[in-house]
Short mmCIF file of C-alpha atoms in Angstrom, two decimals:
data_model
loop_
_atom_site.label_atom_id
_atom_site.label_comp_id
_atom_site.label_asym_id
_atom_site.label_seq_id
_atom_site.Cartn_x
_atom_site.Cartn_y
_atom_site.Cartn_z
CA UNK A 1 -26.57 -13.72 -5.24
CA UNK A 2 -23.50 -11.63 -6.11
CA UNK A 3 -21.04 -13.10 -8.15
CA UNK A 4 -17.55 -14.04 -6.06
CA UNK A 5 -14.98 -11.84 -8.42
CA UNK A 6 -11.43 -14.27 -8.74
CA UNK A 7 -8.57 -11.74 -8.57
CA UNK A 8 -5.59 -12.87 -10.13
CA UNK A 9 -1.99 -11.15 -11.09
CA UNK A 10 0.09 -8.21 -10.00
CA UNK A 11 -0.31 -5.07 -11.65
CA UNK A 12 2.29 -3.01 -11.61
CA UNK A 13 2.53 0.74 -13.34
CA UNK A 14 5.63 1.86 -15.48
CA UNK A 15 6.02 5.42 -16.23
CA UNK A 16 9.92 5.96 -17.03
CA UNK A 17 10.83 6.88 -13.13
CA UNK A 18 13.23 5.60 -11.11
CA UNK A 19 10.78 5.18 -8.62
CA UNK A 20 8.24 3.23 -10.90
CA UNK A 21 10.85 0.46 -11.84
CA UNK A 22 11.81 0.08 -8.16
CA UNK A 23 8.22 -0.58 -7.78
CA UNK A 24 8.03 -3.17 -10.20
CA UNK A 25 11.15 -4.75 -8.90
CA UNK A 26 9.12 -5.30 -5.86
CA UNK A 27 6.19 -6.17 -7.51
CA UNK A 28 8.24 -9.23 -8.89
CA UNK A 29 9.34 -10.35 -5.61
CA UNK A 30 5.50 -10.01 -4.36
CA UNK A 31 4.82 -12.03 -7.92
CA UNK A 32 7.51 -14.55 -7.25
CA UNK A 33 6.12 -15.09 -3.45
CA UNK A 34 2.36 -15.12 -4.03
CA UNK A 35 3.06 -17.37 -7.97
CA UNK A 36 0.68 -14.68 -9.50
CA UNK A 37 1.73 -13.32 -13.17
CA UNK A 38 2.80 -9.58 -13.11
CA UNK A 39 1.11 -6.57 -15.94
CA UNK A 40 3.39 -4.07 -16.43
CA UNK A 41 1.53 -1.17 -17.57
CA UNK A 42 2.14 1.78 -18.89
CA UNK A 43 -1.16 4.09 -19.77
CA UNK A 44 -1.08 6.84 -22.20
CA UNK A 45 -3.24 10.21 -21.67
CA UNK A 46 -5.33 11.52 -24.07
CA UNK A 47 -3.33 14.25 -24.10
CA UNK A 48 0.60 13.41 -23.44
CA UNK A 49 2.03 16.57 -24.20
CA UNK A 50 -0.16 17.96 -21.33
CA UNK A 51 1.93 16.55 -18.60
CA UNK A 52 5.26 17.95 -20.16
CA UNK A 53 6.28 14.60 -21.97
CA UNK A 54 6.64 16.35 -25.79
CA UNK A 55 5.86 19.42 -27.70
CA UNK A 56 2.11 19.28 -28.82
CA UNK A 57 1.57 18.03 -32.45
CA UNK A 58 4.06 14.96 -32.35
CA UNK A 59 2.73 11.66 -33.62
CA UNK A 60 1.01 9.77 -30.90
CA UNK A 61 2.76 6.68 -32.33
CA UNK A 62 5.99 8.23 -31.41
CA UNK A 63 4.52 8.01 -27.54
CA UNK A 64 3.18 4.44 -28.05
CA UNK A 65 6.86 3.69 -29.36
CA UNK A 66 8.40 4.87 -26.33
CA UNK A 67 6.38 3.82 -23.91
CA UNK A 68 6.99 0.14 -25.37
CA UNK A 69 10.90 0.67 -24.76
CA UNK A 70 9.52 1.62 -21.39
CA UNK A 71 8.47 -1.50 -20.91
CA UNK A 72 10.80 -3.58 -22.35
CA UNK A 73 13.84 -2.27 -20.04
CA UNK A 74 11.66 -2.10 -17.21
CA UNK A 75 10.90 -6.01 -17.78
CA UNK A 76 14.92 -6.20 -18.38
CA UNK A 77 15.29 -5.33 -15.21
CA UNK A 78 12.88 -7.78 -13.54
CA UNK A 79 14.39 -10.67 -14.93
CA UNK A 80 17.51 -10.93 -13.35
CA UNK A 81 17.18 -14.60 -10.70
CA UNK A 82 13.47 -14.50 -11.46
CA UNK A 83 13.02 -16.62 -14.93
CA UNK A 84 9.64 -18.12 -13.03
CA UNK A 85 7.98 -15.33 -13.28
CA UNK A 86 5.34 -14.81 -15.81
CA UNK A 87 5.43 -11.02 -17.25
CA UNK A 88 2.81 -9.40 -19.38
CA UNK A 89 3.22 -5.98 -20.78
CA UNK A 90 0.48 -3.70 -21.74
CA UNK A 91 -0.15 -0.20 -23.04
CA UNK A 92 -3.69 1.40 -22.29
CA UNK A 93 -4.88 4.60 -23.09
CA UNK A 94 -7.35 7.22 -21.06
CA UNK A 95 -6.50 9.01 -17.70
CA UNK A 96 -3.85 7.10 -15.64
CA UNK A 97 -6.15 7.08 -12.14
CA UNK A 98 -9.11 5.66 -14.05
CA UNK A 99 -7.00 3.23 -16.43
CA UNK A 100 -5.94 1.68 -12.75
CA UNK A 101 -8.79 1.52 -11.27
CA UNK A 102 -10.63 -0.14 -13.38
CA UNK A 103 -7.59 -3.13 -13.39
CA UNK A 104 -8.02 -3.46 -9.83
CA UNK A 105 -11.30 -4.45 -10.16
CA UNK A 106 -9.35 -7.77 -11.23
CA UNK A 107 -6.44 -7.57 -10.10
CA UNK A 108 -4.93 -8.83 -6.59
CA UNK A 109 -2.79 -6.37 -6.29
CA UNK A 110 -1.82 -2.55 -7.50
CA UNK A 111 1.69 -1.75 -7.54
CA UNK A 112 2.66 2.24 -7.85
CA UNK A 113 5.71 4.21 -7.64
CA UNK A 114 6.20 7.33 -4.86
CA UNK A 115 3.89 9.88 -4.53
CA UNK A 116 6.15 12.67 -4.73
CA UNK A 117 7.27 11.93 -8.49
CA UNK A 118 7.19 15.06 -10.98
CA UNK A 119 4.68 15.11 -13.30
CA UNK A 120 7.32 16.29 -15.63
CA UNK A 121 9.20 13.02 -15.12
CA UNK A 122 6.37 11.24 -15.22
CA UNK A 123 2.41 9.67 -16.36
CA UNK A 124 1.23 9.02 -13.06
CA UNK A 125 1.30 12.27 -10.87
CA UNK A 126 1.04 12.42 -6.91
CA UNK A 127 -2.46 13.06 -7.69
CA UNK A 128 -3.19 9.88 -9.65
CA UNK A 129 -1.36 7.73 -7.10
CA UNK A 130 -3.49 8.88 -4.17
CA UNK A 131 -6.62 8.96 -6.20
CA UNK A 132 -6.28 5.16 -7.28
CA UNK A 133 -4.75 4.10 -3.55
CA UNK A 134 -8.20 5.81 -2.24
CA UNK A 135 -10.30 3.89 -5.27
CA UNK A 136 -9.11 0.95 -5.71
CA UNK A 137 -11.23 -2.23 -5.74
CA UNK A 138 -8.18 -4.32 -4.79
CA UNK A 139 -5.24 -3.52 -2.23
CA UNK A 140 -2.60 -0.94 -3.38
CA UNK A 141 1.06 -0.97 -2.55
CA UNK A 142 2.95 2.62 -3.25
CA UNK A 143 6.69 1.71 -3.21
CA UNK A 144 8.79 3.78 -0.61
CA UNK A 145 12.07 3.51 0.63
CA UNK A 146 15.30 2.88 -0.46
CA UNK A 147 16.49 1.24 -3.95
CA UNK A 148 16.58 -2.29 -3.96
CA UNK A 149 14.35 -2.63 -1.05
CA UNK A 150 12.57 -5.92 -2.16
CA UNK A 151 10.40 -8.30 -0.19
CA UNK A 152 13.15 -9.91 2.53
CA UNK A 153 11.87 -12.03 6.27
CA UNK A 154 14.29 -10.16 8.14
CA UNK A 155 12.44 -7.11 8.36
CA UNK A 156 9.06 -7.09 9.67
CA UNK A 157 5.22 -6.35 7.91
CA UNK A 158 3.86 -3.36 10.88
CA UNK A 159 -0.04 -2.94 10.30
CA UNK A 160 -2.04 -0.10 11.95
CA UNK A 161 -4.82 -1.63 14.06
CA UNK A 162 -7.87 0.66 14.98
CA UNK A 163 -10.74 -1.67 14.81
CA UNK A 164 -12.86 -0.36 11.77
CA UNK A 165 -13.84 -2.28 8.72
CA UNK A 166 -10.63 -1.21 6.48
CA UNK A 167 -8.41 -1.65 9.49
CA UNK A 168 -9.42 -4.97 9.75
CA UNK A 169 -9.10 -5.68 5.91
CA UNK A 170 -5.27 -4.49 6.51
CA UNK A 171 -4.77 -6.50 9.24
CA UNK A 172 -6.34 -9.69 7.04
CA UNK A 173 -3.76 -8.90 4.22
CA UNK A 174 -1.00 -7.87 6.39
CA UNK A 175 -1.25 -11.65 7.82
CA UNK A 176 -1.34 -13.23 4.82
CA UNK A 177 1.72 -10.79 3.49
CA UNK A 178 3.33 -11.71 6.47
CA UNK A 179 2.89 -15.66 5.79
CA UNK A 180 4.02 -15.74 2.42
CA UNK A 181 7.21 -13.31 2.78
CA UNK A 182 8.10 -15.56 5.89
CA UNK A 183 8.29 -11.92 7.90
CA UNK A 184 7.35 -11.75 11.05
CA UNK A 185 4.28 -9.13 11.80
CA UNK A 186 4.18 -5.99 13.93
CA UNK A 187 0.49 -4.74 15.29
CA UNK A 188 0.92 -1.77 16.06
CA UNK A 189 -2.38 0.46 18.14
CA UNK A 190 -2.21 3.61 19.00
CA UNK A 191 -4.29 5.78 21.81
CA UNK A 192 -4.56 9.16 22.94
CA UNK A 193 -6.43 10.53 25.84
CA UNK A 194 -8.23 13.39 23.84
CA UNK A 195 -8.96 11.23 21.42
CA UNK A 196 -10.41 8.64 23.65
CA UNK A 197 -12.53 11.15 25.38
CA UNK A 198 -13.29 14.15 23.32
CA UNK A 199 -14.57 16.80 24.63
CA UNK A 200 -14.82 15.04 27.99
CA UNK A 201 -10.90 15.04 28.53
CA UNK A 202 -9.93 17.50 30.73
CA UNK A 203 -12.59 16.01 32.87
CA UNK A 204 -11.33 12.75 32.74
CA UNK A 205 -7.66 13.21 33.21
CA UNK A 206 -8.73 14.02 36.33
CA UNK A 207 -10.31 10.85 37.75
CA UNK A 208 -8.97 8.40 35.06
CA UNK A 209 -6.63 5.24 36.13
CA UNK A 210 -4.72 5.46 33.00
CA UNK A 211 -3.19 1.96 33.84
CA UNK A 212 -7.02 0.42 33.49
CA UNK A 213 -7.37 2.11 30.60
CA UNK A 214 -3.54 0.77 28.64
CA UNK A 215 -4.62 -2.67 30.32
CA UNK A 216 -7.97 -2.73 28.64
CA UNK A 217 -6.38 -1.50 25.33
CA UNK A 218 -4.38 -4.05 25.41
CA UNK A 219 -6.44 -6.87 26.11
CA UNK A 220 -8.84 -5.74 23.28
CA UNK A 221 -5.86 -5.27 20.84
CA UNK A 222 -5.08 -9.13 21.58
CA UNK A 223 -8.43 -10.41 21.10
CA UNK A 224 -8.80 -8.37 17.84
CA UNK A 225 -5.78 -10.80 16.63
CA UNK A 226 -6.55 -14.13 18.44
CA UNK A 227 -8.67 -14.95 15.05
CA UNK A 228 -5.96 -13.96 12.94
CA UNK A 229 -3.46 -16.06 14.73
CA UNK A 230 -5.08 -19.37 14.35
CA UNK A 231 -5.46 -18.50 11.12
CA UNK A 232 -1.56 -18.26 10.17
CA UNK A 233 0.15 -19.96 13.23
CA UNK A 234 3.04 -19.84 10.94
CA UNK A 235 3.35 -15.90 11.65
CA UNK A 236 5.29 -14.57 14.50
CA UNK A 237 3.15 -11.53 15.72
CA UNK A 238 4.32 -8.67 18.03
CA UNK A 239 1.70 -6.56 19.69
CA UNK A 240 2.47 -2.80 20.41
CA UNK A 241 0.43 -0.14 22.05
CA UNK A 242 1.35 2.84 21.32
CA UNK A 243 0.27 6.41 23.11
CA UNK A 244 0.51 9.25 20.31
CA UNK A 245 -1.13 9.57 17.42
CA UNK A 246 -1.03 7.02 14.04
CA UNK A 247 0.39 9.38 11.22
CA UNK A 248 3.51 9.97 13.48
CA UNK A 249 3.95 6.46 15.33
CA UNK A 250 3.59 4.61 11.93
CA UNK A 251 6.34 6.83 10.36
CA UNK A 252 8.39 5.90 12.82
CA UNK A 253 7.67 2.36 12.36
CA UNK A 254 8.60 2.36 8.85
CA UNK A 255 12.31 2.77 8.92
CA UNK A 256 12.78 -0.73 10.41
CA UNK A 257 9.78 -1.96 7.85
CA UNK A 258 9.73 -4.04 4.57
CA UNK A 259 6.25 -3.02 4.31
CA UNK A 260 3.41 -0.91 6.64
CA UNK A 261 -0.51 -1.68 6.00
CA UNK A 262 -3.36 0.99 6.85
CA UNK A 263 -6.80 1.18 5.70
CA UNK A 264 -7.46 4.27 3.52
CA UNK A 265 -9.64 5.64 5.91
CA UNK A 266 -10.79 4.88 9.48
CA UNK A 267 -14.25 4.78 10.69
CA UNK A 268 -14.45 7.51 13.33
CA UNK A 269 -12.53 9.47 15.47
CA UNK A 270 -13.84 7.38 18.68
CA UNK A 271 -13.30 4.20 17.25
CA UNK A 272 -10.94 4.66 14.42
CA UNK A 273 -7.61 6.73 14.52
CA UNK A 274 -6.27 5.69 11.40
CA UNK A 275 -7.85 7.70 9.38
CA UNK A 276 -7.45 8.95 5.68
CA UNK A 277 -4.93 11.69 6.65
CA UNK A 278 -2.83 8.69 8.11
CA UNK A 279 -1.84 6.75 5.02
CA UNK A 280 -1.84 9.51 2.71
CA UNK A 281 0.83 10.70 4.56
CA UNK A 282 2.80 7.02 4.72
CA UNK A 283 2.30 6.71 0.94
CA UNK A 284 4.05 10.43 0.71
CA UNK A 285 6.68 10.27 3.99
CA UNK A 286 7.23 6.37 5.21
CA UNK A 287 10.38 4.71 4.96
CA UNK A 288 9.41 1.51 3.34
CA UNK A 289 6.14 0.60 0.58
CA UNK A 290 2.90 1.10 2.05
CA UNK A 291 -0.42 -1.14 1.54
CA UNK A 292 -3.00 0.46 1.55
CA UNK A 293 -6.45 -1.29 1.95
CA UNK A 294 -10.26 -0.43 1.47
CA UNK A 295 -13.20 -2.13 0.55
CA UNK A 296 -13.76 -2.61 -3.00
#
């Protein structure tokens, strides 16, 4: 029998960006909500001066020293109203991606900055942040949005709903997000007639009773919540169907977001529509931080 693995703490990874302290700031709110310690971390490369960060030759300690001021202001900056929460701060060496990857196989939760940071600015490039949201054993929120946009009830938790595996793991965390932020939660579906029938579309449009078919959606979108909502009858939920497809409807849903969940990849174009493509894109273009779930 496999042994149950106890996740426990936020991670959260500091890399001298603006971005990556705005992340963390949010990571303390999540820390604050959930009463889970939060790891700031910042990971040295092999090779520093490789990602533009000094001339090569320079003493590695003089990295390890600056990375530790990193840390220090970055935990400055957490502390203000939050003297509950526990902070840790670590520096680990090896590739960024891998270095965070391997934490979430602990960890509850992954906490990154935006995408589109320069790797000249900083450790973690795009790359690394899509590599470990794709990996990750545990789920991974890449901050978006504006500065200061902590964890706040007034704005909803939206989570894409396309009835695969990963969807469903979004859906599971975007409830329990939902219940201890005291937000209310946004389902949002989406549909398409090609996408529904293929290659057998221009067929169909023909014969099809398009109300059936938005009825139908509908009623399967509710039952793939009813569980869901006994389970947290303390979350207000708000079911949308939406015709268009998921990378574009979900941006939209961000702006009026405090967080969006997806599953890093859907399970196929009949049955799935969120699909990789879809929250690569939020974690690069939404509006607001982005979850992003798969099965570790």
């Amino acid at each position: 029998m496999a042994t149950e693995i106890i996740r426990h703490g936020i991670v959260a990874g500091i890399d001298g960006s603006d971005g990556a302290v705005e992340a963390a700031q949010w990571a303390a709110s999540a820390a604050e909500r959930f009463e889970e310690p939060l790891r700031l971390v910042h990971v040295l490369p092999k090779h520093p001066e490789s990602r533009g960060r000094a001339p090569a030759g320079e003493a590695r300690h003089d990295f390890r020293a600056e990375a530790e001021a990193l840390l220090a202001a970055a935990e400055r900056a957490l502390r203000d109203g939050r003297a509950d929460v526990e902070i840790e701060r670590s520096i680990v060496d090896g590739p960024p991606a891998r270095v965070l990857i391997d934490l979430s196989r602990t960890a509850r939760m992954i906490v990154l900055g935006p995408a589109a940071t320069s790797e000249m600015k900083s450790v973690y490039a795009g790359s690394d942040v899509v590599r470990v949201s794709n990996h990750a054993e545990c789920p991974v929120v890449v901050w978006r949005g504006i500065q200061g946009h902590e964890v706040s009830g007034n704005r909803p938790i939206v989570v894409g709903v396309d009835g695969s595996e990963l969807s469903d793991m979004a859906v599971s965390h975007a409830f329990e997000f939902a219940s201890f932020f005291g937000a209310p939660l946004v389902a949002v579906h989406t549909w398409a007639e090609h996408s529904t029938f293929g290659a057998w579309y221009s067929e169909a449009r023909r014969f099809m009773d398009w109300t059936d078919l938005v009825q139908h959606e509908e009623a399967w979108l509710a039952e793939s919540l009813a569980g869901w909502c006994e389970q947290y009858p303390d979350v207000e939920v708000t079911r949308c169907l939406e015709r268009g497809g998921p990378m574009k409807v979900l941006l939209e849903y961000s702006f009026g977001a405090q967080l969006i969940a997806v599953g890093s990849h859907g399970r196929s174009p009949f049955t799935a529509s969120f699909i990789g493509s879809t929250s690569q894109s939020l974690i690069h273009h939404a509006r607001c931080p982005v979850l992003v779930c798969r099965k570790g």
